[in-house]
C-alpha cells in the first residue's frame, strides 16, 4: 500500500483499539440491518465472535500498511476464508460485510473522513475480503459433510463414546487430526473434536466426549445425542503425526487420548513402528477407561509400552464400580502426568506428542523442557479452545 496509507490505517486501528466492542457491535448492527437473514448464520451469543472479529481487523490495520508480516497476514486471512465456507458465506455476504466495515470506519474517523481516506480504507477492506473470498473459492469439494450417529455409550457420568457412519464422501484427513463439528442440538455452534480411530473406507468415525462444566455442546452430546442424529463436519485441522523411524513418547490426559489412540491404531497397521511409550493420565483409577483396549493393542504390538498415571489413587463415590486398572498388567503410577513422565526417563531423543486439557499440555511441556527435551520436538494441538 502507499506510504500515505499508514497514518490513516493506524489511526483507524487506534480508534478501534480504544473501544473494540462498540466498533464490532456497530459493524454487526449495520450488517444485520442491511441483510437481516445473515443473523441466522451466527450463534445466539456474539461476544466471542465480536472479540475475534476486532482482533483480526486490528491486526489487518496494523500489518497491512507496514513493511513486514504480509505473508503471515495473507495466510491468516486465507484460513479465515476457508473457515467461513461452513457458514454458507456467499459473494454477496462479503460485499455486505465490506460495506458495513467501510461505513463504520467512516463513523469512527469522523471529520478525518475525506475522499483520500475513504479510498485508502476501502482498498484495505477490499484486499482483506478479496483474500478471504479467493481462498474460500479455491477449496475443492463441498464445505461440509455429514455422518449419522449409530451408537452411543456412557463411559462414566461425564464421558461418552459416540460412533457414526459417514453419509457423504468423507474428505481426506489424517489420524491425529481434529474435525470442526456441529451437532443438531446446537445448529450454529462449531466445536473441535478428535476422532479416536483413523479415517477408513467404511466411513466410520468415533469420538470420546467429556462434558465440561457449563459447556453447551459437550453437555448436549453427553446427555442428548442419540442414534439417528446427524452431525455435520467441516475442515480437518492439526499437525499431530509420527515421523517414521524415530522413537515416540506420547502423553495423554483424559479424552486427549483420542487423537493419540487414532495414531496408535494407524501405527499398528505397519509391522515396523518405532518404540512408543504412552503415558495415559487421569484424575482417578476408575477414569482410565481405555486400558482394556490398550492392553489388546500392546499385546500384539511389542513396540508399544503403556504407563497409566492417576492424580489420586482412590476413586470418588461417583466413579466407584469402574474396573481396577491394575488388572490390565500395566504399571499405574500416582502423580501429575507431566511430573511422572519427566522423571521417568531420558526423552531427549524422542518425538513427543501431547494431547489433553490446556493446563495439562502447558505443564507437561514445561516439565519436559526442564528435563532437556527441546521444544521443537514436542507437538500438540492448539490449546485455546
Ligand atoms: C484441538 C481440539 C480438539 C478437541 N477434541 C475434543 C475431543 O475429542 N473430545 C472432547 O470432549 N472435547 C474436545 N475438545 C474440546 C471441545 O472442542 C470443546 O471446547 C469442549 O467440548 C467445550 O465445548 P462446550 O460447547 O461444551 O463449552 P462452551 O459452551 O464453549 O463453554 C462453556 C464453558 O466451559 C468452559 N470450557 C470450554 N472448554 C473447556 C474445556 N476443554 N475444559 C474446561 N472448561 C472448558 C468455557 O471456558 C466456558 O466457561 C477439543 C478442543 C480442541 C481445541
Short mmCIF file of C-alpha atoms and ligand atoms in Angstrom, two decimals:
data_model
loop_
_atom_site.label_atom_id
_atom_site.label_comp_id
_atom_site.label_asym_id
_atom_site.label_seq_id
_atom_site.Cartn_x
_atom_site.Cartn_y
_atom_site.Cartn_z
CA UNK A 1 0.00 0.00 0.00
CA UNK A 2 1.11 3.60 -0.48
CA UNK A 3 3.11 5.47 2.17
CA UNK A 4 0.11 7.71 2.87
CA UNK A 5 -2.00 4.68 3.84
CA UNK A 6 -0.08 4.03 7.06
CA UNK A 7 -1.20 7.06 9.13
CA UNK A 8 -4.83 6.57 8.03
CA UNK A 9 -4.99 2.85 8.78
CA UNK A 10 -3.04 3.19 12.03
CA UNK A 11 -5.34 5.99 13.15
CA UNK A 12 -8.33 3.72 12.47
CA UNK A 13 -6.56 0.87 14.30
CA UNK A 14 -6.03 3.08 17.37
CA UNK A 15 -9.63 4.28 17.40
CA UNK A 16 -10.85 0.69 17.10
CA UNK A 17 -8.47 -0.45 19.88
CA UNK A 18 -9.83 2.27 22.19
CA UNK A 19 -13.30 0.68 22.15
CA UNK A 20 -13.32 -2.56 20.15
CA UNK A 21 -16.64 -3.78 21.48
CA UNK A 22 -18.55 -0.70 20.26
CA UNK A 23 -16.86 -0.91 16.86
CA UNK A 24 -17.81 -4.59 16.50
CA UNK A 25 -21.36 -4.05 17.77
CA UNK A 26 -21.89 -1.27 15.25
CA UNK A 27 -20.45 -3.30 12.34
CA UNK A 28 -22.72 -6.24 13.19
CA UNK A 29 -25.72 -3.91 13.60
CA UNK A 30 -25.03 -2.44 10.12
CA UNK A 31 -24.56 -5.95 8.72
CA UNK A 32 -27.79 -7.35 10.12
CA UNK A 33 -29.58 -4.11 9.22
CA UNK A 34 -28.63 -4.49 5.54
CA UNK A 35 -29.12 -8.26 5.37
CA UNK A 36 -31.36 -9.47 8.25
CA UNK A 37 -31.20 -13.10 7.05
CA UNK A 38 -27.49 -13.12 7.90
CA UNK A 39 -28.36 -13.10 11.62
CA UNK A 40 -29.48 -16.74 11.34
CA UNK A 41 -25.99 -17.81 10.33
CA UNK A 42 -24.46 -16.61 13.60
CA UNK A 43 -24.60 -18.10 17.12
CA UNK A 44 -27.05 -16.66 19.66
CA UNK A 45 -24.24 -15.07 21.70
CA UNK A 46 -21.92 -12.89 19.68
CA UNK A 47 -19.46 -11.77 22.35
CA UNK A 48 -16.66 -14.27 21.45
CA UNK A 49 -17.19 -13.60 17.78
CA UNK A 50 -17.03 -9.82 18.27
CA UNK A 51 -13.74 -10.21 20.12
CA UNK A 52 -12.24 -12.45 17.42
CA UNK A 53 -13.53 -10.10 14.72
CA UNK A 54 -11.96 -6.95 16.18
CA UNK A 55 -8.68 -8.82 16.84
CA UNK A 56 -8.46 -9.66 13.14
CA UNK A 57 -9.41 -6.17 11.91
CA UNK A 58 -6.93 -4.57 14.31
CA UNK A 59 -4.22 -6.94 13.10
CA UNK A 60 -5.02 -6.16 9.44
CA UNK A 61 -4.88 -2.39 10.07
CA UNK A 62 -1.60 -2.84 11.91
CA UNK A 63 0.23 -5.06 9.41
CA UNK A 64 -1.19 -4.14 6.01
CA UNK A 65 0.42 -0.68 5.66
CA UNK A 66 3.70 -1.88 7.24
CA UNK A 67 6.77 -3.49 5.69
CA UNK A 68 6.67 -6.93 7.37
CA UNK A 69 4.31 -9.78 8.14
CA UNK A 70 2.38 -9.73 4.85
CA UNK A 71 2.80 -13.45 4.10
CA UNK A 72 1.53 -14.45 7.55
CA UNK A 73 -1.36 -12.00 7.26
CA UNK A 74 -2.39 -13.42 3.88
CA UNK A 75 -2.25 -16.97 5.26
CA UNK A 76 -4.35 -15.92 8.28
CA UNK A 77 -6.98 -14.29 6.05
CA UNK A 78 -6.97 -17.25 3.64
CA UNK A 79 -7.55 -19.63 6.57
CA UNK A 80 -10.40 -17.40 7.77
CA UNK A 81 -11.92 -17.53 4.29
CA UNK A 82 -11.71 -21.33 4.25
CA UNK A 83 -13.15 -21.43 7.80
CA UNK A 84 -16.15 -19.33 6.74
CA UNK A 85 -17.23 -21.73 3.98
CA UNK A 86 -19.01 -23.88 6.55
CA UNK A 87 -21.30 -20.95 7.49
CA UNK A 88 -22.54 -20.75 3.89
CA UNK A 89 -20.94 -17.34 3.29
CA UNK A 90 -21.51 -16.14 -0.29
CA UNK A 91 -20.05 -13.46 -2.58
CA UNK A 92 -22.91 -11.16 -1.65
CA UNK A 93 -22.21 -11.58 2.08
CA UNK A 94 -18.61 -10.44 1.55
CA UNK A 95 -19.88 -7.32 -0.22
CA UNK A 96 -22.34 -6.51 2.58
CA UNK A 97 -19.65 -7.04 5.24
CA UNK A 98 -17.17 -4.85 3.32
CA UNK A 99 -19.76 -2.05 3.11
CA UNK A 100 -20.59 -2.35 6.83
CA UNK A 101 -16.89 -2.05 7.65
CA UNK A 102 -16.37 0.97 5.40
CA UNK A 103 -19.44 2.71 6.90
CA UNK A 104 -18.31 2.07 10.46
CA UNK A 105 -14.76 3.20 9.63
CA UNK A 106 -16.25 6.46 8.29
CA UNK A 107 -18.16 6.93 11.54
CA UNK A 108 -15.08 6.12 13.64
CA UNK A 109 -12.79 8.51 11.74
CA UNK A 110 -15.38 11.33 11.86
CA UNK A 111 -14.07 14.62 10.47
CA UNK A 112 -10.94 12.90 9.09
CA UNK A 113 -13.08 11.01 6.55
CA UNK A 114 -12.45 12.58 3.15
CA UNK A 115 -12.14 11.16 -0.33
CA UNK A 116 -8.49 10.04 0.03
CA UNK A 117 -9.16 8.44 3.42
CA UNK A 118 -12.22 6.67 2.08
CA UNK A 119 -10.20 5.24 -0.82
CA UNK A 120 -7.42 4.01 1.47
CA UNK A 121 -9.83 2.30 3.88
CA UNK A 122 -11.91 0.81 1.07
CA UNK A 123 -8.75 -0.57 -0.57
CA UNK A 124 -7.62 -2.21 2.71
CA UNK A 125 -11.04 -3.76 3.24
CA UNK A 126 -11.29 -4.99 -0.35
CA UNK A 127 -7.85 -6.58 -0.05
CA UNK A 128 -8.92 -8.33 3.16
CA UNK A 129 -12.23 -9.67 1.87
CA UNK A 130 -10.62 -10.45 -1.51
CA UNK A 131 -8.04 -12.77 0.06
CA UNK A 132 -10.74 -14.49 2.16
CA UNK A 133 -13.05 -14.88 -0.81
CA UNK A 134 -10.30 -16.16 -3.10
CA UNK A 135 -9.11 -18.75 -0.58
CA UNK A 136 -12.68 -19.95 0.02
CA UNK A 137 -13.27 -20.33 -3.72
CA UNK A 138 -10.05 -22.28 -4.23
CA UNK A 139 -11.05 -25.14 -1.89
CA UNK A 140 -12.38 -28.06 -3.91
CA UNK A 141 -15.47 -30.00 -2.85
CA UNK A 142 -18.37 -29.11 -0.58
CA UNK A 143 -17.80 -27.08 2.60
CA UNK A 144 -19.41 -29.63 4.90
CA UNK A 145 -20.20 -33.33 5.06
CA UNK A 146 -22.49 -35.37 7.27
CA UNK A 147 -22.40 -38.53 9.35
CA UNK A 148 -25.11 -40.32 11.32
CA UNK A 149 -24.81 -41.43 14.92
CA UNK A 150 -25.18 -45.22 15.05
CA UNK A 151 -24.11 -45.91 18.63
CA UNK A 152 -23.52 -44.05 21.86
CA UNK A 153 -22.47 -45.43 25.21
CA UNK A 154 -21.57 -43.93 28.57
CA UNK A 155 -18.09 -44.36 30.00
CA UNK A 156 -18.98 -42.60 33.22
CA UNK A 157 -21.28 -39.79 34.25
CA UNK A 158 -19.37 -37.16 32.26
CA UNK A 159 -17.89 -39.09 29.32
CA UNK A 160 -19.40 -40.86 26.33
CA UNK A 161 -18.26 -42.65 23.20
CA UNK A 162 -20.16 -41.71 20.03
CA UNK A 163 -19.86 -43.75 16.83
CA UNK A 164 -21.04 -42.53 13.44
CA UNK A 165 -21.12 -43.59 9.79
CA UNK A 166 -20.47 -41.01 7.08
CA UNK A 167 -23.46 -40.26 4.87
CA UNK A 168 -21.42 -38.21 2.39
CA UNK A 169 -17.98 -38.93 0.95
CA UNK A 170 -15.51 -38.36 3.78
CA UNK A 171 -12.78 -35.88 2.77
CA UNK A 172 -9.21 -36.93 3.33
CA UNK A 173 -7.71 -36.34 6.76
CA UNK A 174 -5.01 -37.99 8.85
CA UNK A 175 -5.21 -39.99 12.07
CA UNK A 176 -4.48 -37.47 14.86
CA UNK A 177 -6.23 -34.52 13.17
CA UNK A 178 -9.38 -32.96 14.63
CA UNK A 179 -12.62 -32.04 12.87
CA UNK A 180 -14.84 -28.97 13.03
CA UNK A 181 -18.10 -30.48 14.23
CA UNK A 182 -21.72 -29.30 14.55
CA UNK A 183 -24.49 -31.24 16.26
CA UNK A 184 -28.23 -30.83 15.59
CA UNK A 185 -28.94 -29.63 19.15
CA UNK A 186 -26.69 -26.55 18.54
CA UNK A 187 -27.11 -25.70 14.84
CA UNK A 188 -24.95 -22.55 14.99
CA UNK A 189 -22.12 -23.78 17.20
CA UNK A 190 -18.99 -25.44 15.83
CA UNK A 191 -16.62 -27.30 18.14
CA UNK A 192 -13.41 -29.22 17.51
CA UNK A 193 -13.49 -32.96 18.17
CA UNK A 194 -10.70 -35.50 17.63
CA UNK A 195 -11.66 -38.84 16.07
CA UNK A 196 -10.31 -41.72 18.16
CA UNK A 197 -9.95 -44.07 15.18
CA UNK A 198 -8.15 -43.46 11.89
CA UNK A 199 -10.24 -42.43 8.86
CA UNK A 200 -11.29 -45.50 6.90
CA UNK A 201 -13.06 -46.53 3.70
CA UNK A 202 -16.17 -47.64 5.59
CA UNK A 203 -16.74 -44.03 6.74
CA UNK A 204 -16.63 -45.00 10.43
CA UNK A 205 -15.98 -42.28 13.00
CA UNK A 206 -15.64 -42.50 16.77
CA UNK A 207 -15.39 -39.68 19.30
CA UNK A 208 -14.79 -39.60 23.05
CA UNK A 209 -16.53 -36.61 24.55
CA UNK A 210 -16.35 -35.18 28.06
CA UNK A 211 -18.99 -32.71 29.18
CA UNK A 212 -17.22 -29.66 30.57
CA UNK A 213 -19.00 -27.85 33.42
CA UNK A 214 -21.38 -25.31 31.88
CA UNK A 215 -20.41 -26.45 28.37
CA UNK A 216 -23.23 -26.13 25.85
CA UNK A 217 -22.27 -28.58 23.11
CA UNK A 218 -20.33 -31.15 25.17
CA UNK A 219 -23.18 -31.42 27.71
CA UNK A 220 -25.70 -31.94 24.92
CA UNK A 221 -23.55 -34.68 23.39
CA UNK A 222 -23.27 -36.48 26.72
CA UNK A 223 -26.94 -36.05 27.69
CA UNK A 224 -28.94 -35.78 24.45
CA UNK A 225 -27.09 -37.31 21.49
CA UNK A 226 -28.83 -40.46 20.27
CA UNK A 227 -28.57 -42.90 17.35
CA UNK A 228 -30.13 -41.33 14.27
CA UNK A 229 -28.74 -37.82 14.97
CA UNK A 230 -26.95 -36.33 12.02
CA UNK A 231 -23.73 -34.46 12.73
CA UNK A 232 -22.08 -32.07 10.30
CA UNK A 233 -18.34 -31.77 9.81
CA UNK A 234 -16.25 -29.14 8.06
CA UNK A 235 -12.48 -28.85 7.91
CA UNK A 236 -9.88 -31.13 9.45
CA UNK A 237 -7.03 -29.39 11.25
CA UNK A 238 -4.00 -30.33 13.28
CA UNK A 239 -0.45 -31.40 12.67
CA UNK A 240 0.00 -34.21 15.23
CA UNK A 241 1.82 -37.01 13.48
CA UNK A 242 4.58 -39.53 13.95
CA UNK A 243 7.70 -39.39 11.81
CA UNK A 244 8.58 -42.98 10.84
CA UNK A 245 11.75 -44.48 12.28
CA UNK A 246 12.08 -42.26 15.37
CA UNK A 247 11.11 -43.42 18.87
CA UNK A 248 7.98 -41.79 20.22
CA UNK A 249 6.79 -40.51 23.57
CA UNK A 250 3.04 -39.88 23.87
CA UNK A 251 1.43 -38.14 26.83
CA UNK A 252 -2.38 -38.19 27.05
CA UNK A 253 -4.67 -36.59 29.61
CA UNK A 254 -8.32 -37.72 29.77
CA UNK A 255 -10.15 -37.56 26.44
CA UNK A 256 -6.88 -36.22 24.98
CA UNK A 257 -6.17 -39.89 24.44
CA UNK A 258 -8.47 -39.84 21.38
CA UNK A 259 -6.08 -38.42 18.72
CA UNK A 260 -3.14 -40.44 20.09
CA UNK A 261 -5.30 -43.57 20.07
CA UNK A 262 -6.11 -42.92 16.39
CA UNK A 263 -2.38 -42.54 15.63
CA UNK A 264 -1.53 -45.73 17.57
CA UNK A 265 -4.19 -47.63 15.63
CA UNK A 266 -2.75 -46.40 12.34
CA UNK A 267 0.80 -47.29 13.51
CA UNK A 268 -0.50 -50.80 14.29
CA UNK A 269 -1.19 -51.25 10.58
CA UNK A 270 2.60 -51.25 9.96
CA UNK A 271 4.85 -54.03 11.21
CA UNK A 272 7.85 -51.77 11.78
CA UNK A 273 6.62 -48.97 14.03
CA UNK A 274 9.22 -47.31 16.24
CA UNK A 275 9.31 -47.94 20.02
CA UNK A 276 6.48 -45.90 21.54
CA UNK A 277 5.83 -45.21 25.22
CA UNK A 278 2.36 -43.88 26.06
CA UNK A 279 1.68 -42.23 29.41
CA UNK A 280 -2.08 -42.16 29.92
CA UNK A 281 -3.16 -39.85 32.73
CA UNK A 282 -6.50 -39.45 34.51
CA UNK A 283 -7.68 -37.98 37.76
CA UNK A 284 -8.81 -41.31 39.28
CA UNK A 285 -8.08 -45.01 38.58
CA UNK A 286 -11.70 -45.56 37.50
CA UNK A 287 -11.30 -42.95 34.73
CA UNK A 288 -8.64 -44.98 32.90
CA UNK A 289 -11.38 -46.46 30.76
CA UNK A 290 -9.21 -47.24 27.74
CA UNK A 291 -6.68 -49.53 29.45
CA UNK A 292 -8.51 -52.68 28.28
CA UNK A 293 -8.30 -51.58 24.65
CA UNK A 294 -4.64 -50.51 25.10
CA UNK A 295 -3.87 -53.93 26.62
CA UNK A 296 -5.16 -55.63 23.47
CA UNK A 297 -3.18 -53.24 21.27
CA UNK A 298 0.08 -53.67 23.23
CA UNK A 299 -0.32 -57.47 23.30
CA UNK A 300 0.06 -57.68 19.52
CA UNK A 301 2.32 -54.64 19.02
CA UNK A 302 5.52 -55.14 21.04
CA UNK A 303 6.77 -51.65 20.13
CA UNK A 304 4.07 -50.17 22.40
CA UNK A 305 4.56 -49.65 26.15
CA UNK A 306 1.86 -48.10 28.31
CA UNK A 307 2.15 -46.47 31.73
CA UNK A 308 -1.01 -45.29 33.48
CA UNK A 309 -0.88 -42.25 35.78
CA UNK A 310 -3.50 -41.09 38.26
CA UNK A 311 -3.69 -37.89 40.31
CA UNK A 312 -5.44 -39.74 43.13
CA UNK A 313 -5.19 -43.45 43.99
CA UNK A 314 -8.79 -43.85 45.18
CA UNK A 315 -11.98 -43.36 43.23
CA UNK A 316 -14.59 -40.88 44.44
CA UNK A 317 -18.03 -42.39 45.01
CA UNK A 318 -19.28 -41.37 41.57
CA UNK A 319 -16.69 -43.46 39.69
CA UNK A 320 -16.88 -46.42 42.07
CA UNK A 321 -17.63 -49.70 40.32
CA UNK A 322 -15.19 -48.99 37.46
CA UNK A 323 -12.71 -51.83 36.76
CA UNK A 324 -9.46 -51.86 38.79
CA UNK A 325 -6.79 -50.57 36.34
CA UNK A 326 -4.15 -52.95 37.78
CA UNK A 327 -5.95 -55.90 36.18
CA UNK A 328 -4.58 -54.98 32.73
CA UNK A 329 -0.99 -55.57 33.82
CA UNK A 330 0.31 -52.03 33.13
CA UNK A 331 2.17 -50.08 35.78
CA UNK A 332 -0.08 -47.49 37.44
CA UNK A 333 1.81 -44.55 38.95
CA UNK A 334 0.49 -41.75 41.12
CA UNK A 335 1.16 -38.05 40.47
CA UNK A 336 0.67 -35.40 37.80
CA UNK A 337 1.28 -36.97 34.41
CA UNK A 338 3.75 -34.22 33.38
CA UNK A 339 5.85 -34.73 36.52
CA UNK A 340 5.81 -38.51 36.23
CA UNK A 341 6.80 -38.58 32.59
CA UNK A 342 9.62 -36.05 33.05
CA UNK A 343 11.10 -38.04 35.99
CA UNK A 344 10.61 -41.43 34.35
CA UNK A 345 13.49 -41.46 31.89
CA UNK A 346 15.52 -39.68 29.25
CA UNK A 347 13.26 -38.48 26.42
CA UNK A 348 15.69 -36.13 24.74
CA UNK A 349 15.87 -38.19 21.53
CA UNK A 350 12.11 -38.82 21.26
CA UNK A 351 9.46 -37.15 19.17
CA UNK A 352 6.88 -36.13 21.74
CA UNK A 353 3.10 -35.90 21.16
CA UNK A 354 0.99 -34.38 23.94
CA UNK A 355 -2.83 -34.24 23.99
CA UNK A 356 -5.27 -33.27 26.70
CA UNK A 357 -6.65 -30.25 28.55
CA UNK A 358 -4.84 -26.94 28.07
CA UNK A 359 -3.31 -26.84 31.56
CA UNK A 360 -2.04 -30.42 31.25
CA UNK A 361 -0.38 -29.64 27.89
CA UNK A 362 1.26 -26.49 29.24
CA UNK A 363 2.59 -28.12 32.41
CA UNK A 364 3.78 -31.28 30.61
CA UNK A 365 5.67 -29.19 28.05
CA UNK A 366 7.30 -27.17 30.81
CA UNK A 367 8.37 -30.27 32.78
CA UNK A 368 9.78 -31.96 29.67
CA UNK A 369 11.62 -28.80 28.66
CA UNK A 370 13.18 -28.64 32.13
CA UNK A 371 14.18 -32.30 31.63
CA UNK A 372 16.09 -31.35 28.49
CA UNK A 373 13.58 -32.14 25.72
CA UNK A 374 13.83 -29.43 23.03
CA UNK A 375 10.51 -27.63 22.47
CA UNK A 376 10.70 -28.23 18.72
CA UNK A 377 10.50 -31.98 19.37
CA UNK A 378 7.11 -31.57 21.08
CA UNK A 379 3.82 -31.47 19.19
CA UNK A 380 0.34 -30.66 20.43
CA UNK A 381 -2.94 -29.23 19.16
CA UNK A 382 -3.86 -25.58 19.82
CA UNK A 383 -4.84 -25.08 23.43
CA UNK A 384 -7.07 -22.02 23.06
CA UNK A 385 -10.47 -23.76 22.98
C1 LIG B 1 -7.92 -29.36 19.03
C2 LIG B 1 -9.06 -29.69 19.94
C3 LIG B 1 -9.57 -30.98 19.96
C4 LIG B 1 -10.62 -31.30 20.84
N1 LIG B 1 -11.06 -32.60 20.88
C5 LIG B 1 -12.02 -32.93 21.79
C6 LIG B 1 -12.48 -34.28 21.90
O1 LIG B 1 -12.06 -35.18 21.16
N2 LIG B 1 -13.41 -34.55 22.85
C7 LIG B 1 -13.90 -33.57 23.69
O2 LIG B 1 -14.73 -33.90 24.54
N3 LIG B 1 -13.52 -32.28 23.57
C8 LIG B 1 -12.59 -31.94 22.65
N4 LIG B 1 -12.18 -30.62 22.55
C9 LIG B 1 -12.88 -29.59 23.34
C10 LIG B 1 -14.15 -29.15 22.57
O3 LIG B 1 -13.79 -28.61 21.31
C11 LIG B 1 -14.96 -28.06 23.31
O4 LIG B 1 -14.14 -26.96 23.55
C12 LIG B 1 -15.50 -28.57 24.61
O5 LIG B 1 -16.29 -29.72 24.38
C13 LIG B 1 -16.37 -27.46 25.28
O6 LIG B 1 -17.40 -27.07 24.40
P1 LIG B 1 -18.82 -26.64 25.01
O7 LIG B 1 -19.67 -26.11 23.92
O8 LIG B 1 -19.39 -27.76 25.81
O9 LIG B 1 -18.40 -25.49 26.01
P2 LIG B 1 -18.71 -23.92 25.82
O10 LIG B 1 -20.17 -23.72 25.87
O11 LIG B 1 -17.95 -23.44 24.62
O12 LIG B 1 -18.02 -23.34 27.11
C14 LIG B 1 -18.73 -23.25 28.34
C15 LIG B 1 -17.77 -23.08 29.48
O13 LIG B 1 -16.86 -24.19 29.55
C16 LIG B 1 -15.53 -23.73 29.56
N5 LIG B 1 -14.75 -24.68 28.77
C17 LIG B 1 -14.69 -24.76 27.41
N6 LIG B 1 -13.89 -25.78 27.05
C18 LIG B 1 -13.40 -26.32 28.19
C19 LIG B 1 -12.52 -27.40 28.46
N7 LIG B 1 -11.95 -28.12 27.45
N8 LIG B 1 -12.27 -27.70 29.77
C20 LIG B 1 -12.84 -26.99 30.77
N9 LIG B 1 -13.70 -25.95 30.58
C21 LIG B 1 -13.96 -25.62 29.29
C22 LIG B 1 -15.56 -22.37 28.87
O14 LIG B 1 -14.48 -21.55 29.31
C23 LIG B 1 -16.89 -21.84 29.35
O15 LIG B 1 -16.79 -21.27 30.63
C24 LIG B 1 -11.16 -30.30 21.68
C25 LIG B 1 -10.66 -28.99 21.62
C26 LIG B 1 -9.62 -28.69 20.77
C27 LIG B 1 -9.08 -27.30 20.75
#
